[in-house]
Short mmCIF file of C-alpha atoms in Angstrom, two decimals:
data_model
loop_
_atom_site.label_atom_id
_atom_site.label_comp_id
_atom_site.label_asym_id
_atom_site.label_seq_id
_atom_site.Cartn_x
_atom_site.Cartn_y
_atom_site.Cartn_z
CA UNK A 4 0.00 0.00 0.00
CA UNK A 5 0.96 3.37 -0.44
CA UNK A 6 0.74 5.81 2.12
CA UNK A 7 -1.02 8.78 1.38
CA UNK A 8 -0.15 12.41 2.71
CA UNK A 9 -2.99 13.58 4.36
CA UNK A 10 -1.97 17.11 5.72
CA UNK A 11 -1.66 18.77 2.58
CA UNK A 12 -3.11 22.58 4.31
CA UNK A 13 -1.04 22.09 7.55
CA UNK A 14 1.78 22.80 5.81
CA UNK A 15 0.79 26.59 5.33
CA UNK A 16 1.00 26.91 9.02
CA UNK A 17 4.40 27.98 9.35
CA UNK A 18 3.77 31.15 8.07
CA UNK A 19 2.82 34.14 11.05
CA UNK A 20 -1.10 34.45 11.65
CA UNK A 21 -2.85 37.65 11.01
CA UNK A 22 -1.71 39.75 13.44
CA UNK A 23 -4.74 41.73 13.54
CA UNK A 24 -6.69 38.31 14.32
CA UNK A 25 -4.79 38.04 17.64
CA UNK A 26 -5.42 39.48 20.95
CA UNK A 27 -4.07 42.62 22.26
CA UNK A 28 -2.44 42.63 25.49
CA UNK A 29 -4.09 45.09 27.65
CA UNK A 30 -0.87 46.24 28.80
CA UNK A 31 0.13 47.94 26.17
CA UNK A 32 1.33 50.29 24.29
CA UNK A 33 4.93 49.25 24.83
CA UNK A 34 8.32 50.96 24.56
CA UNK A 35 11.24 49.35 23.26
CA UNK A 36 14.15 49.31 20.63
CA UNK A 37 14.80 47.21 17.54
CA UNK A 38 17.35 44.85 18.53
CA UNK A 39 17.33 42.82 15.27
CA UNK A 40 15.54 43.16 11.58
CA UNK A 41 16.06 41.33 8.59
CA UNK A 42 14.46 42.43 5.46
CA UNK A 43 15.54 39.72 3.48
CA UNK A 44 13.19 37.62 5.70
CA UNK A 45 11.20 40.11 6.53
CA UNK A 46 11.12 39.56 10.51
CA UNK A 47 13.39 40.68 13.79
CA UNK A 48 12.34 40.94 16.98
CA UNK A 49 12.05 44.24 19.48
CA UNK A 50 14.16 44.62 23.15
CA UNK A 51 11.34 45.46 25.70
CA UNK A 52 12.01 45.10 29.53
CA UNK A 53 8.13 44.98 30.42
CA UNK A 54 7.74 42.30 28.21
CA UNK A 55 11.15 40.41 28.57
CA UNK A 56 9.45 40.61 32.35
CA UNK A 57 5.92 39.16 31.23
CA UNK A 58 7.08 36.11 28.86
CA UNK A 59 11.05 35.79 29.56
CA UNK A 60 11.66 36.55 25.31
CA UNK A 61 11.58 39.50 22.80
CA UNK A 62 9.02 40.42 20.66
CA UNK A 63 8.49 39.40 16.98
CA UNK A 64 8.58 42.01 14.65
CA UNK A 65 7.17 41.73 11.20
CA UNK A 66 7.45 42.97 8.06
CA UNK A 67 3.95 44.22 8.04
CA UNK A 68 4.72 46.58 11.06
CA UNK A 69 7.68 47.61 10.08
CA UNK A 70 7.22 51.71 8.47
CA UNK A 71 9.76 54.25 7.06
CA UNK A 72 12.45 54.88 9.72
CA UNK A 73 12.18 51.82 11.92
CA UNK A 74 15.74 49.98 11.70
CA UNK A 75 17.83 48.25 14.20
CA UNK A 76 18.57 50.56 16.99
CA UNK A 77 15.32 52.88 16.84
CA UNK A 78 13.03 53.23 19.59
CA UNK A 79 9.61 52.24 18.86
CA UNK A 80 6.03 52.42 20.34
CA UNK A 81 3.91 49.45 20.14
CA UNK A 82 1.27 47.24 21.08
CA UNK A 83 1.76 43.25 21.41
CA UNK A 84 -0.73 40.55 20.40
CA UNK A 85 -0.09 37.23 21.36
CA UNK A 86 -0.02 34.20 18.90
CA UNK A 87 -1.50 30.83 19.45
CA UNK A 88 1.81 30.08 21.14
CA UNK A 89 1.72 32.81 23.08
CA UNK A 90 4.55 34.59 22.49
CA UNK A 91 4.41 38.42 22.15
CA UNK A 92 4.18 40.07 18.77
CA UNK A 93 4.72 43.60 17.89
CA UNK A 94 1.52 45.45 16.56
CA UNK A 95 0.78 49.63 16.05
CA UNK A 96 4.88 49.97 15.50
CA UNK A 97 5.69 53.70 15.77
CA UNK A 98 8.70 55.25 15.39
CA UNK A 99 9.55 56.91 18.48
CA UNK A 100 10.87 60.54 17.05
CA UNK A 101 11.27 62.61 20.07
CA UNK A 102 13.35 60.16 22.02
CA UNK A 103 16.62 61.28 20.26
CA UNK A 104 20.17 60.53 22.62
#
């Protein structure tokens, strides 16, 4: 017999949910600074204490939320949804202009 591959959808799981489908966390908005972005991939993740504090990791940064000006380095507002892992994901990214050192 030949076995048959069932999960043929699954395999569209890897890619990140909707953010907007997710929960906010009523915490929010956050402040933090991009500690990593790739836009190759199209992904990095922001350095936020309060959040480091809440679930021990940074938060994922995507593509979608990423606008003019926001690079590795820059301080940026935002608000975090969770995913159905989860772990915290950047949503509402601003650029944080009048925080210049």
């Amino acid at each position: 017999g030949v076995a048959k591959r069932a999960k043929t959808e699954d395999d569209s799981q890897s890619a990140p949910e909707p953010v907007q489908t997710l929960a906010v966390s009523p915490e929010g908005p956050f402040t933090g600074m991009v500690k990593s972005y790739n836009a190759s991939t199209g992904y990095g993740f922001i350095e936020c204490a309060a959040i480091r504090s809440l679930y021990a990791q940074d938060v994922f940064l995507h593509k979608s939320q990423v606008t003019d000006g926001v690079d590795v380095g820059t301080n940026v507002t935002f608000q975090v949804r969770l995913n159905k892992n989860g772990q915290p994901q950047a949503d509402s990214v601003v650029l944080e202009l009048d925080k210049v050192t």
